mmCIF file of C-alpha atoms in Angstrom:
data_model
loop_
_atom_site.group_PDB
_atom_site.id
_atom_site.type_symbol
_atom_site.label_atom_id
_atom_site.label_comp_id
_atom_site.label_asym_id
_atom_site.label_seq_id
_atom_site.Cartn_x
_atom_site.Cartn_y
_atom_site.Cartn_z
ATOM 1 C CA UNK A 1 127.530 133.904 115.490
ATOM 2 C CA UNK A 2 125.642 131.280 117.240
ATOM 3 C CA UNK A 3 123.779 128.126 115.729
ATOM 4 C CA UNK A 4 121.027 125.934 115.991
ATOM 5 C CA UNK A 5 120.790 122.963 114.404
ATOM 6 C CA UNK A 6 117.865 120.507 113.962
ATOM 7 C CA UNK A 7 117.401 117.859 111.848
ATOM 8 C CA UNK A 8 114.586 114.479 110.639
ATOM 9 C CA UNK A 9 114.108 112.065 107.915
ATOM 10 C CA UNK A 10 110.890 110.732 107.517
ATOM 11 C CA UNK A 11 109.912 107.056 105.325
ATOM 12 C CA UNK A 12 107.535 109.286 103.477
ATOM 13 C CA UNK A 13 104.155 107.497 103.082
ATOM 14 C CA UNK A 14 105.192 105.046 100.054
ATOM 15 C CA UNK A 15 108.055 103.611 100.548
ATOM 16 C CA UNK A 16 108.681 100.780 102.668
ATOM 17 C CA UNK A 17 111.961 101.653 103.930
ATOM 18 C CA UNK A 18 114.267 104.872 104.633
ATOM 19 C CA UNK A 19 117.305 104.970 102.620
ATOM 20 C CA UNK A 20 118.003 108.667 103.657
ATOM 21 C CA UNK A 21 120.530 109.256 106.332
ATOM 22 C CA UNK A 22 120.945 112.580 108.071
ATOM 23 C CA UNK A 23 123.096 113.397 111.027
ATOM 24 C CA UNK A 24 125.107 117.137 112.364
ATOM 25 C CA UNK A 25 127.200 118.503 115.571
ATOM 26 C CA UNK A 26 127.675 121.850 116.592
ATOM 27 C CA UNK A 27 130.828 122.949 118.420
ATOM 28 C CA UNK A 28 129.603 125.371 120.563
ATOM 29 C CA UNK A 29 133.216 126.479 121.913
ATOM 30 C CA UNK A 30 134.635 126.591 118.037
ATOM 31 C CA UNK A 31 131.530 128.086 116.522
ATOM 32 C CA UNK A 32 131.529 125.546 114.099
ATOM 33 C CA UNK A 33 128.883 122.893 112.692
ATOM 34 C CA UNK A 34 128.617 120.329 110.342
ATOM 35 C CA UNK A 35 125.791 119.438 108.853
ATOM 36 C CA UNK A 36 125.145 115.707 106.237
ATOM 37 C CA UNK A 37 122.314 114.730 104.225
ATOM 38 C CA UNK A 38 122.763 111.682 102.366
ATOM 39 C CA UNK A 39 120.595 109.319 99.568
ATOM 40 C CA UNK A 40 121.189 106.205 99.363
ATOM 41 C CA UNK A 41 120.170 104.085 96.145
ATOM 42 C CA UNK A 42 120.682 100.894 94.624
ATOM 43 C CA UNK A 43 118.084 98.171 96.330
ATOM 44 C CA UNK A 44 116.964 99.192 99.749
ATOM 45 C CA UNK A 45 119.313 96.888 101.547
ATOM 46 C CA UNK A 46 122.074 98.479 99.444
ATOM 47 C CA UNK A 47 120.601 102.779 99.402
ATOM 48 C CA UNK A 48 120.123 102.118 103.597
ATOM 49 C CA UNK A 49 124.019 100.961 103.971
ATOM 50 C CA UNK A 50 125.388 103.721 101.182
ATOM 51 C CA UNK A 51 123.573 106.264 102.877
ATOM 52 C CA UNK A 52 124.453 105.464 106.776
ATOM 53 C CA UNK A 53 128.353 104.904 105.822
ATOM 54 C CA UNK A 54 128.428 107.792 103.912
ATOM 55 C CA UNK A 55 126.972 110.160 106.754
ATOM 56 C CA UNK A 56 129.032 108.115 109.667
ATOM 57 C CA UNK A 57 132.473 108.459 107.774
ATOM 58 C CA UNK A 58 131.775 111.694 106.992
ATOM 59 C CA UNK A 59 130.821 112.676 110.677
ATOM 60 C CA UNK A 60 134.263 110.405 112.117
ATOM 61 C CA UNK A 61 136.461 111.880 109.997
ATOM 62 C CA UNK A 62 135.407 115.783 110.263
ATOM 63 C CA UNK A 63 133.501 116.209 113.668
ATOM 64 C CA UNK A 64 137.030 115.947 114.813
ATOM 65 C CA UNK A 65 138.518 118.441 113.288
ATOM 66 C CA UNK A 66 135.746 121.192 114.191
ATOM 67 C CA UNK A 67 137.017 120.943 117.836
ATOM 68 C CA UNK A 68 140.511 121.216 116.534
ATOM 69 C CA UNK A 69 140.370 124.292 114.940
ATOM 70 C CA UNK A 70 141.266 123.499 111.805
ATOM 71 C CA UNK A 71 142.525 126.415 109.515
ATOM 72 C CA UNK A 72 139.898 127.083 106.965
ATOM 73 C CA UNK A 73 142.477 126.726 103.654
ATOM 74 C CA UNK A 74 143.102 122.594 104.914
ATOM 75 C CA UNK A 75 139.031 122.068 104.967
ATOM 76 C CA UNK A 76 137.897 121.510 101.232
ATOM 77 C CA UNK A 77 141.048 118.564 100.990
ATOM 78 C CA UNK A 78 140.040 117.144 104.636
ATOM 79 C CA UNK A 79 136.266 117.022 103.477
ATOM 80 C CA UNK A 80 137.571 115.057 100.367
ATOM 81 C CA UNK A 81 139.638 113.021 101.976
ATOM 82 C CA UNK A 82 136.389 112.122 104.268
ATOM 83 C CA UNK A 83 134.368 111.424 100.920
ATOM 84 C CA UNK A 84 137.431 109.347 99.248
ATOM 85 C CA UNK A 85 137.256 107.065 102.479
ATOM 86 C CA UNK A 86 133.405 106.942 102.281
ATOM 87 C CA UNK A 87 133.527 105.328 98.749
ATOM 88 C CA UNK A 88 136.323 103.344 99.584
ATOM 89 C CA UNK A 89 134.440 101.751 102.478
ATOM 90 C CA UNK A 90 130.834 101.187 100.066
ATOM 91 C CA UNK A 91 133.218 99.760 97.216
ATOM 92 C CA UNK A 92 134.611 97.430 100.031
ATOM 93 C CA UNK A 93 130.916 96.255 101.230
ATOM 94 C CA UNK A 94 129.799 96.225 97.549
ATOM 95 C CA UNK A 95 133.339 93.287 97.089
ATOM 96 C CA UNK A 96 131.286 91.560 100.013
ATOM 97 C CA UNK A 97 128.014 91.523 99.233
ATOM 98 C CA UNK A 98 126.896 90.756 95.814
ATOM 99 C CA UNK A 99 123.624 91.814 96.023
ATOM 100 C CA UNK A 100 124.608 95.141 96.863
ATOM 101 C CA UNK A 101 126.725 95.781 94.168
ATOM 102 C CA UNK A 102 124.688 98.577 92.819
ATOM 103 C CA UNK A 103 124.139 100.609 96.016
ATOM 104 C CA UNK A 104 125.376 104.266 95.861
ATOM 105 C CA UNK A 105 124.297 107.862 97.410
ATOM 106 C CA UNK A 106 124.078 111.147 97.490
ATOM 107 C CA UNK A 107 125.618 113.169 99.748
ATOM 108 C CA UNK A 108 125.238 117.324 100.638
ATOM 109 C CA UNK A 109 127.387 118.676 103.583
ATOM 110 C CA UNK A 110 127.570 122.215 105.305
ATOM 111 C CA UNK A 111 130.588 123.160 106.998
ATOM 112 C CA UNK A 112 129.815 126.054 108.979
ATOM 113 C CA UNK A 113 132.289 128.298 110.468
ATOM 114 C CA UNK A 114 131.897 132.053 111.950
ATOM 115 C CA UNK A 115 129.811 133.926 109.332
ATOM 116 C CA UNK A 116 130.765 131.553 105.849
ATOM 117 C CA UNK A 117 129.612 127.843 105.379
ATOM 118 C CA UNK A 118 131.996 125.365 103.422
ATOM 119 C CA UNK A 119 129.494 123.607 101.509
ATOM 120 C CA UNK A 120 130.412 120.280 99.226
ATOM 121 C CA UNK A 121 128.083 117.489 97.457
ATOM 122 C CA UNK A 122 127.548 114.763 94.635
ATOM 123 C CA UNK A 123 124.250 113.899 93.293
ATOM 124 C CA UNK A 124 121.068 115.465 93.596
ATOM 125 C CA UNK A 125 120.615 116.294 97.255
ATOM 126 C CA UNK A 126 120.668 119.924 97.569
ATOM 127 C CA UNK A 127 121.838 122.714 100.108
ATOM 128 C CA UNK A 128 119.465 126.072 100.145
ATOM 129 C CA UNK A 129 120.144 129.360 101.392
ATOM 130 C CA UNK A 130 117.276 131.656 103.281
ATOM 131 C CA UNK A 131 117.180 135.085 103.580
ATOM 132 C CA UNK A 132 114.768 136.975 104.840
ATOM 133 C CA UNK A 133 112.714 136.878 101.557
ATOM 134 C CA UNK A 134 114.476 135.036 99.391
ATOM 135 C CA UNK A 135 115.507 131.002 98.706
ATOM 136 C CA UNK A 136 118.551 130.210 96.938
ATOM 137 C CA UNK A 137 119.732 126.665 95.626
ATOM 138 C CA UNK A 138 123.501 126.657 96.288
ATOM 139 C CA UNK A 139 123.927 123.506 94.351
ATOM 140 C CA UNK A 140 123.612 121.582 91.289
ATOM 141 C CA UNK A 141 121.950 118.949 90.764
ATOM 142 C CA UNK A 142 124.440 115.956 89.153
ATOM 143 C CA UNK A 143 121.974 114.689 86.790
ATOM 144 C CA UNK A 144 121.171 114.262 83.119
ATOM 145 C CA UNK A 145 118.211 116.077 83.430
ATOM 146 C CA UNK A 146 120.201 118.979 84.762
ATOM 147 C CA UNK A 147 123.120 118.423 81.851
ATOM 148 C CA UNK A 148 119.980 118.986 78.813
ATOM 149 C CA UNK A 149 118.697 122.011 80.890
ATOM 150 C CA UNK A 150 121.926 123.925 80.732
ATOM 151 C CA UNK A 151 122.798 122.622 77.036
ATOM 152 C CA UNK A 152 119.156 123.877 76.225
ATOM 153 C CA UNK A 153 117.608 120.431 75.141
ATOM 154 C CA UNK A 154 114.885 120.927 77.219
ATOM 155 C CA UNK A 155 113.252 123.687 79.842
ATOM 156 C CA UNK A 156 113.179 123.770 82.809
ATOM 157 C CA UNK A 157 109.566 123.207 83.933
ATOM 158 C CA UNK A 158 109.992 120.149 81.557
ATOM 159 C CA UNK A 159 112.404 118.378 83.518
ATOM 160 C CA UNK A 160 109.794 116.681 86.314
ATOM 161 C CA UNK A 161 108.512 114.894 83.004
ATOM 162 C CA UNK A 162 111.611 113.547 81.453
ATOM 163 C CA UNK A 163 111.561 109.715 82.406
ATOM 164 C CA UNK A 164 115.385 109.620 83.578
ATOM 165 C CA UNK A 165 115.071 113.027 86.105
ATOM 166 C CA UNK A 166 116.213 110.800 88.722
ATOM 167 C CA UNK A 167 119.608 109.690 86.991
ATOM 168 C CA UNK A 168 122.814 110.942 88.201
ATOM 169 C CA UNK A 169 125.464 111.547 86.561
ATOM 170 C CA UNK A 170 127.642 111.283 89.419
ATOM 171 C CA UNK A 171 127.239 109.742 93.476
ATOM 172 C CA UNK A 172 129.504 108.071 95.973
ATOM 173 C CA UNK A 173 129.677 104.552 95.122
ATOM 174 C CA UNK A 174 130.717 105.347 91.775
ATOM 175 C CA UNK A 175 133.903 105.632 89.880
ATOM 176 C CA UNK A 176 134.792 109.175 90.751
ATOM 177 C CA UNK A 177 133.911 110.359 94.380
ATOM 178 C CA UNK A 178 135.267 114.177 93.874
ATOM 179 C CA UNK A 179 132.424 116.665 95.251
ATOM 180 C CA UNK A 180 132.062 119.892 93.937
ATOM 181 C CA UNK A 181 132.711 122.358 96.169
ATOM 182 C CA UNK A 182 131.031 125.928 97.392
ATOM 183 C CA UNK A 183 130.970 128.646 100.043
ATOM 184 C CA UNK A 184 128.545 131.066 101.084
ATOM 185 C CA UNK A 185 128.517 134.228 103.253
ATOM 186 C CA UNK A 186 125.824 134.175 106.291
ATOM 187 C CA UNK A 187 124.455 136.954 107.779
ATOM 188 C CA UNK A 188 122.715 137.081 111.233
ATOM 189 C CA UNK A 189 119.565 135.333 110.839
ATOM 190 C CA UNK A 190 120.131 133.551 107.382
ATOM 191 C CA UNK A 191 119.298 129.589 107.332
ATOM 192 C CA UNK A 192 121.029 126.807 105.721
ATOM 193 C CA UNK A 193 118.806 123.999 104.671
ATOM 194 C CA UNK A 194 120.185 120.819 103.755
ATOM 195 C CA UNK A 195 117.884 118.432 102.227
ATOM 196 C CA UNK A 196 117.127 115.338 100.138
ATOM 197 C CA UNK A 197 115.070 115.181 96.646
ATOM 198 C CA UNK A 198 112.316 113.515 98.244
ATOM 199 C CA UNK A 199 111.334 117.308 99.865
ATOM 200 C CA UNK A 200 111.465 118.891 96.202
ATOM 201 C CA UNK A 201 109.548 116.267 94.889
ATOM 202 C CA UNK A 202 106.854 116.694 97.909
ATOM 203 C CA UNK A 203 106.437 119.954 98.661
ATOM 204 C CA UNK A 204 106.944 123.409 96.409
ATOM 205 C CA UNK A 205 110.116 125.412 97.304
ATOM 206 C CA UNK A 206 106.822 127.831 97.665
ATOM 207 C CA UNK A 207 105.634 126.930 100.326
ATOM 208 C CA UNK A 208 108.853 125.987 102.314
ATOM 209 C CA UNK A 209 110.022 129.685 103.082
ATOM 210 C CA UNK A 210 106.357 130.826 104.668
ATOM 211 C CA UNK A 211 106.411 127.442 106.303
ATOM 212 C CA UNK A 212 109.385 128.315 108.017
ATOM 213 C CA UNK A 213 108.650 131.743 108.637
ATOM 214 C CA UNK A 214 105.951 130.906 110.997
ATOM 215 C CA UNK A 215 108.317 128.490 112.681
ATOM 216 C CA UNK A 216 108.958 129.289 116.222
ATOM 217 C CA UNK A 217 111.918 127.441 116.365
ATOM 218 C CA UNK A 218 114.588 125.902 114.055
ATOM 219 C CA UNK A 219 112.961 121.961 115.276
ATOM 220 C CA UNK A 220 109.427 123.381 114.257
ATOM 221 C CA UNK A 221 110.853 124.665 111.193
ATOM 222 C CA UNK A 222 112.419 120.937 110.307
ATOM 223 C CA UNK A 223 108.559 119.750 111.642
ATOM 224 C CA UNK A 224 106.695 121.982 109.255
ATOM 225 C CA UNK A 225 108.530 120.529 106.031
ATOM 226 C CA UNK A 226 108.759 117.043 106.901
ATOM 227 C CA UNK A 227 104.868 117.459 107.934
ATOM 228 C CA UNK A 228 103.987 119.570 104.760
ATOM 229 C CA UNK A 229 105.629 116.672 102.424
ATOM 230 C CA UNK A 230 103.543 113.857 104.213
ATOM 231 C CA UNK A 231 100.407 115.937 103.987
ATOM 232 C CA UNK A 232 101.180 115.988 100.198
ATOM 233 C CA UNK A 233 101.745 112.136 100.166
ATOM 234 C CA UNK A 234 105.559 112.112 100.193
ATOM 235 C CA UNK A 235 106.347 109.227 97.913
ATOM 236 C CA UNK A 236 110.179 109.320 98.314
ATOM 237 C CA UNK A 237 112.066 109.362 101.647
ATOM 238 C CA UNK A 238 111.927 113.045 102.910
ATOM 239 C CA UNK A 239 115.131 113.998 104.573
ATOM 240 C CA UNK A 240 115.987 118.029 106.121
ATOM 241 C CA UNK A 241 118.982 119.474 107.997
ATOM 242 C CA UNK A 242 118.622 123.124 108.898
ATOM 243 C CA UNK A 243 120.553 125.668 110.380
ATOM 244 C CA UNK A 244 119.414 129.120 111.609
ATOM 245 C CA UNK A 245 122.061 131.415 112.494
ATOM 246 C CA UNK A 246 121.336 134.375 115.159
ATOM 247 C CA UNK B 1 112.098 102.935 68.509
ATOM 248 C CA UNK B 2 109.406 105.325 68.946
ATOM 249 C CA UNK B 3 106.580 105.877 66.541
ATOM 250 C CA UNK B 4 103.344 108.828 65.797
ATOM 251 C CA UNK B 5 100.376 106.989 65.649
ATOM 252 C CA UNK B 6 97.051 109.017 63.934
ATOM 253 C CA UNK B 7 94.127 108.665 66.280
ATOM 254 C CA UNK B 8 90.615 109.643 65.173
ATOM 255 C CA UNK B 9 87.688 109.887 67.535
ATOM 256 C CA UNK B 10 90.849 107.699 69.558
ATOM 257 C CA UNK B 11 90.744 105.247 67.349
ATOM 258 C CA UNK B 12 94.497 104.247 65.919
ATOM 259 C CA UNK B 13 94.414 104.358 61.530
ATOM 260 C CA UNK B 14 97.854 105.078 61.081
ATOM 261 C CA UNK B 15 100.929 104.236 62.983
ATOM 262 C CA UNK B 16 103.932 106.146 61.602
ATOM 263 C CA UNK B 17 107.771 104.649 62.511
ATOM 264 C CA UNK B 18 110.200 107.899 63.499
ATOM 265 C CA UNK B 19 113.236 106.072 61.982
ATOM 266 C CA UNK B 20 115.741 108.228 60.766
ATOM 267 C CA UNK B 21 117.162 111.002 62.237
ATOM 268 C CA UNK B 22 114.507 113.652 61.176
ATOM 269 C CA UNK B 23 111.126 113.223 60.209
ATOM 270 C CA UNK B 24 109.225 116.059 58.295
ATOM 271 C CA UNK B 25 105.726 115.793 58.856
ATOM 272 C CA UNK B 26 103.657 118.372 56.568
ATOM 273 C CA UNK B 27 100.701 118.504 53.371
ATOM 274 C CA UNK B 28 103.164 118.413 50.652
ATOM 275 C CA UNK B 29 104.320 115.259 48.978
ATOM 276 C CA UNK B 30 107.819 116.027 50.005
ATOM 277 C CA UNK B 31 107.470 115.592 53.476
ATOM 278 C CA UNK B 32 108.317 111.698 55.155
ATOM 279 C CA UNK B 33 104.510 111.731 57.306
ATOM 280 C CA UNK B 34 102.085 113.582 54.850
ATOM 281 C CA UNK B 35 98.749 114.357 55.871
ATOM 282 C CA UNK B 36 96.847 115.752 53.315
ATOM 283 C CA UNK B 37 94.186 117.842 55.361
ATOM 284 C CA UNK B 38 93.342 121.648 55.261
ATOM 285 C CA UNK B 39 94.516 122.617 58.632
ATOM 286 C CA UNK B 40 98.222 121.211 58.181
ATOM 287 C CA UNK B 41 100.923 124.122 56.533
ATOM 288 C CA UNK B 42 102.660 122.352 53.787
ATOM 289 C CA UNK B 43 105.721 121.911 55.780
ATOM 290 C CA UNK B 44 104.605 121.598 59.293
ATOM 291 C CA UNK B 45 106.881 119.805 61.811
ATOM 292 C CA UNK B 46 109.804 118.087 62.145
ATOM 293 C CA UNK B 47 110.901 115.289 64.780
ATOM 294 C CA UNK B 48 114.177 114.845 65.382
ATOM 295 C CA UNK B 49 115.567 111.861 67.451
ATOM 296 C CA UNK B 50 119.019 112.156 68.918
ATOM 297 C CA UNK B 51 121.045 109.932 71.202
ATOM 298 C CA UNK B 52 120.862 111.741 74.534
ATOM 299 C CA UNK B 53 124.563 113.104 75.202
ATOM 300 C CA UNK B 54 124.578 111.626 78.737
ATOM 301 C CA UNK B 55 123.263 108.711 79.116
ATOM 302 C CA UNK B 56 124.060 106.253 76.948
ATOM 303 C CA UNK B 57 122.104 104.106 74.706
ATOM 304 C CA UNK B 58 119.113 106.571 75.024
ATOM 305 C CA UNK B 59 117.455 108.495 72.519
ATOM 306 C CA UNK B 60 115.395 111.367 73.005
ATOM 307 C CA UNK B 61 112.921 112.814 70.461
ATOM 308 C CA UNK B 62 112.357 116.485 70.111
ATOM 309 C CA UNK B 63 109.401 118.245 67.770
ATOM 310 C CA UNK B 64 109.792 121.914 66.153
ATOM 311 C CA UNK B 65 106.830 123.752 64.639
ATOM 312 C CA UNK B 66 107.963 124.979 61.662
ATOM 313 C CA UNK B 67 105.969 128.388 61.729
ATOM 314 C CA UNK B 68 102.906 126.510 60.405
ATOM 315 C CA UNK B 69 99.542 128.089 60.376
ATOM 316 C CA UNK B 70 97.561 126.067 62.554
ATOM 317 C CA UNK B 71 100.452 125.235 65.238
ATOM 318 C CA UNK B 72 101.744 122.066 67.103
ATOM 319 C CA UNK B 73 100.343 121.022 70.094
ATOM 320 C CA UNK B 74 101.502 118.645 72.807
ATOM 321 C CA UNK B 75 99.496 117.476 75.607
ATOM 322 C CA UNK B 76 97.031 120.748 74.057
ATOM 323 C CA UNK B 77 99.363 123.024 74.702
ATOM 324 C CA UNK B 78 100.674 124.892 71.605
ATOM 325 C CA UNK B 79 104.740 124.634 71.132
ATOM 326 C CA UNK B 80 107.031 127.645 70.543
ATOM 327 C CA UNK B 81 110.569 126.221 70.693
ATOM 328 C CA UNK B 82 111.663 122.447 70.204
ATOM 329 C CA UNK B 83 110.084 120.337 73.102
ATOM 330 C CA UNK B 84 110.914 116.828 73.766
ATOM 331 C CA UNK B 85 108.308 114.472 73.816
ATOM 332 C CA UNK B 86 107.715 111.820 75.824
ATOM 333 C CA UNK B 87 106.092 108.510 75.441
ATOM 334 C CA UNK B 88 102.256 108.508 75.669
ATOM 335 C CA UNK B 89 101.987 112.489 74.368
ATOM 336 C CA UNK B 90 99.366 113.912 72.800
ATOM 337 C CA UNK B 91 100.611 115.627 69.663
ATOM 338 C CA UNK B 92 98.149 117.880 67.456
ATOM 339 C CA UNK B 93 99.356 118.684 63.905
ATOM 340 C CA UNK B 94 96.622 121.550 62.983
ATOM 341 C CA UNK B 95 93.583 119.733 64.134
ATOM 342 C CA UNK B 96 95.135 116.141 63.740
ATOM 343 C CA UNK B 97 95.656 114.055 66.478
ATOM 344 C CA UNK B 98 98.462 111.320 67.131
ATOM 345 C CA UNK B 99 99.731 109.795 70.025
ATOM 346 C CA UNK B 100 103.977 109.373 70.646
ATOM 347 C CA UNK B 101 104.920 106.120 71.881
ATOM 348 C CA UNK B 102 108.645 105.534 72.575
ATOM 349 C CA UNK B 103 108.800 101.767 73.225
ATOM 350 C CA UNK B 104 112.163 102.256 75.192
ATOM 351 C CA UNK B 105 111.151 104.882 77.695
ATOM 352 C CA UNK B 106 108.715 102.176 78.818
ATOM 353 C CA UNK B 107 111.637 99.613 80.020
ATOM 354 C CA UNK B 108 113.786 102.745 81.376
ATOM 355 C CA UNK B 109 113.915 102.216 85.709
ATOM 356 C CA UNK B 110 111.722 104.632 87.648
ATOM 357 C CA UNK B 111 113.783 104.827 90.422
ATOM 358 C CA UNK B 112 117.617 106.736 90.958
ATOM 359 C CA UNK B 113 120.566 105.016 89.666
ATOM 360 C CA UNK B 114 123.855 105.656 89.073
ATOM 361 C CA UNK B 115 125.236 106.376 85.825
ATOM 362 C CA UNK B 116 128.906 104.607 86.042
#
C-alpha cells in the first residue's frame, strides 16, 4: 500500500498566534508513516512551546524507528515512551519559566503501517477515518463535556453550548501523560485525517467529506479544509494531517 | 449561585434564588417558585443543581418538565428530557417567561485548559 501525506495549520482569522503544531514522514522503503497533530494551550507563549515539543519529540523519538522496522507488538510502549519524554521535557520548561507554568497540549498521532494504522492521543484533537461514503471519529474526545454526554447529563447537540466544552480532562503537560490507544484496518483508498478542534469548530464534518471528494490530490484535499474553515471565519487555530492510501 | 428571574414585557418583577438542591416550580402552594397563573400545571418543573462530576467546584443546573400541560420551554424550544441550562436562557413555564442567570458560568475561562 502506498501513501501520501500532506499536511497545514493555519492562524485562523482571530487569533493572533498559532499554537497548533503539525508535522509527518513517510518511509517509502518501510511503507510506513507517521503522522502528529498537536494543541497547545496555556498562554500563547506557553500553547506555541507545548505544542512544537510535543510534535518534535514525538517525531525524534519514532521517525527512527519506522526505518528500523520495528515489530508492530513493541510500537504502542515505544509511542508511550515518546509521549512520557514529551511531558517530561514541557514539565522541565514549565520549572524554567514561570510564566509558562500552565502550558499543556493535545496531541493525536497515526502510525501507519501496511494496511492498519496505530493510532494514540490525549485531549481533544481527533483522528477520522474516510471511506468512500462514510466519516468515522476514531477517537474520544478527553473532555468534561464528553464525560456528561456518555453519563447522559446532557445531549449531544447540547455540548457546543456548555460553557466548559473546551476543558480537558486530560493533555500532555499534565499529571498523567498515558494516551489511549487504537488501531484501524485501511483499505485501498481509505484516508486518515488527523486534525485539531479548531476544524470541528469551523467547518461541519458535512461538508469535509464532499470537500475532499472533489480534491484532486491529497495537498488540495488539506487546501479545501483549511480554506473552507477560513471562509467560515476560523476563530481557533485550524490544524489537518491527512493521509490517502492507494 | 444561579437564580430564575420573571420577566414581563422584559421587564425583571421577580428574581427567584435556585438554592437548594431542587427547586419545584408549579401553581400549587406546595411548590418552592409558585406562580399562580392559568397556564402553569400545578406541579410543573423542577431544577435541580448538581456539582458537575468532573470538574470541580462547578455546578450545573438541569430543568425537567414534569408532564405539565402547557410545557417547558428553553430558548422557545419545548423540553422532553432534563436539559441543562445555561446562563442567560430563556425559560417559559406555560406562557411565563424568566430568564436563568448562573453568576459563576460568567467568571468560568473561555478558552482550553487543563484540568490537573
Amino acid at each position: 500500500m502506498e501513501y501520501m501525506v500532506s499536511g497545514r495549520t493555519d492562524t485562523g482569522t482571530l487569533r493572533k498566534s498559532n499554537q497548533d503544531a503539525i508535522d509527518w514522514c513517510v518511509d517509502e522503503r518501510s511503507g510506513q508513516a507517521l503522522l502528529v497533530v498537536a494543541d497547545g494551550m496555556g498562554g500563547y507563549e506557553g500553547g506555541e512551546e507545548a505544542s512544537r515539543i510535543a510534535v518534535d519529540t514525538v517525531m525524534e523519538m519514532l521517525a527512527p524507528a519506522l526505518t528500523e522496522g520495528m515489530p508492530p507488538e513493541f510500537r504502542r510502549e515505544r509511542v508511550q515512551s515518546a509521549l512520557d519524554l514529551a511531558s517530561e521535557r514541557i514539565e522541565v520548561r514549565k520549572v524554567q519559566a514561570p510564566d509558562l507554568a500552565r502550558m499543556g497540549t493535545t496531541i493525536v498521532l497515526a502510525w501507519v503501517s501496511g494496511n492498519s494504522a496505530l493510532l494514540a492521543h490525549i485531549g481533544d484533537s481527533r483522528c477520522y477515518q474516510l471511506q468512500q461514503d462514510t466519516l468515522h471519529c476514531m477517537t474520544r474526545d478527553d473532555t468534561v463535556v464528553q464525560s456528561m454526554v456518555e453519563d447522559g447529563s446532557i445531549r449531544e447537540q447540547d455540548a457546543p453550548n456548555v460553557p466548559f466544552r473546551n476543558v480537558l480532562t486530560r493533555a500532555l503537560g499534565a499529571a498523567d501523560a498515558t494516551a489511549t490507544f487504537g488501531e484501524v484496518s485501511l483499505a485501498s483508498g481509505d484516508q486518515l485525517l488527523l486534525c485539531s478542534d479548531g476544524l470541528m469548530e469551523a467547518l461541519a464534518e458535512e461538508e469535509w467529506h464532499t470537500r475532499l471528494l472533489q480534491a484532486e490530490s491529497v495537498q488540495s484535499g488539506v487546501n479545501a479544509l483549511i480554506e473552507g474553515s477560513l471562509e467560515k471565519g476560523a476563530k481557533d487555530n485550524v490544524s489537518v494531517v491527512l493521509l490517502s492510501t492507494v | 449561585m444561579a437564580s430564575l428571574s420573571q420577566l414581563v414585557d422584559s421587564v425583571v418583577v421577580t428574581t427567584f434564588d435556585i438554592d437548594q438542591p431542587e427547586v419545584s416550580v408549579g401553581r400549587r402552594a406546595d411548590n418552592d417558585i409558585r406562580i399562580d397563573e392559568i397556564s402553569v400545571s400545578g406541579h410543573h418543573a423542577v431544577i435541580e443543581s448538581v456539582p458537575n462530576a468532573y470538574l470541580e467546584g462547578t455546578v450545573d443546573y438541569y430543568i425537567t418538565d414534569q408532564s405539565s400541560t402547557n410545557g417547558t420551554f428553553v430558548n422557545d424550544l419545548r423540553i422532553s428530557g432534563r436539559q441543562r441550562l445555561n446562563s442567560q436562557d430563556l425559560v417559559r413555564i406555560g406562557w411565563n417567561e424568566f430568564r436563568f442567570v448562573d453568576e459563576d458560568e460568567n467568571a468560568m475561562e473561555k478558552t482550553a485548559y487543563i484540568l490537573d
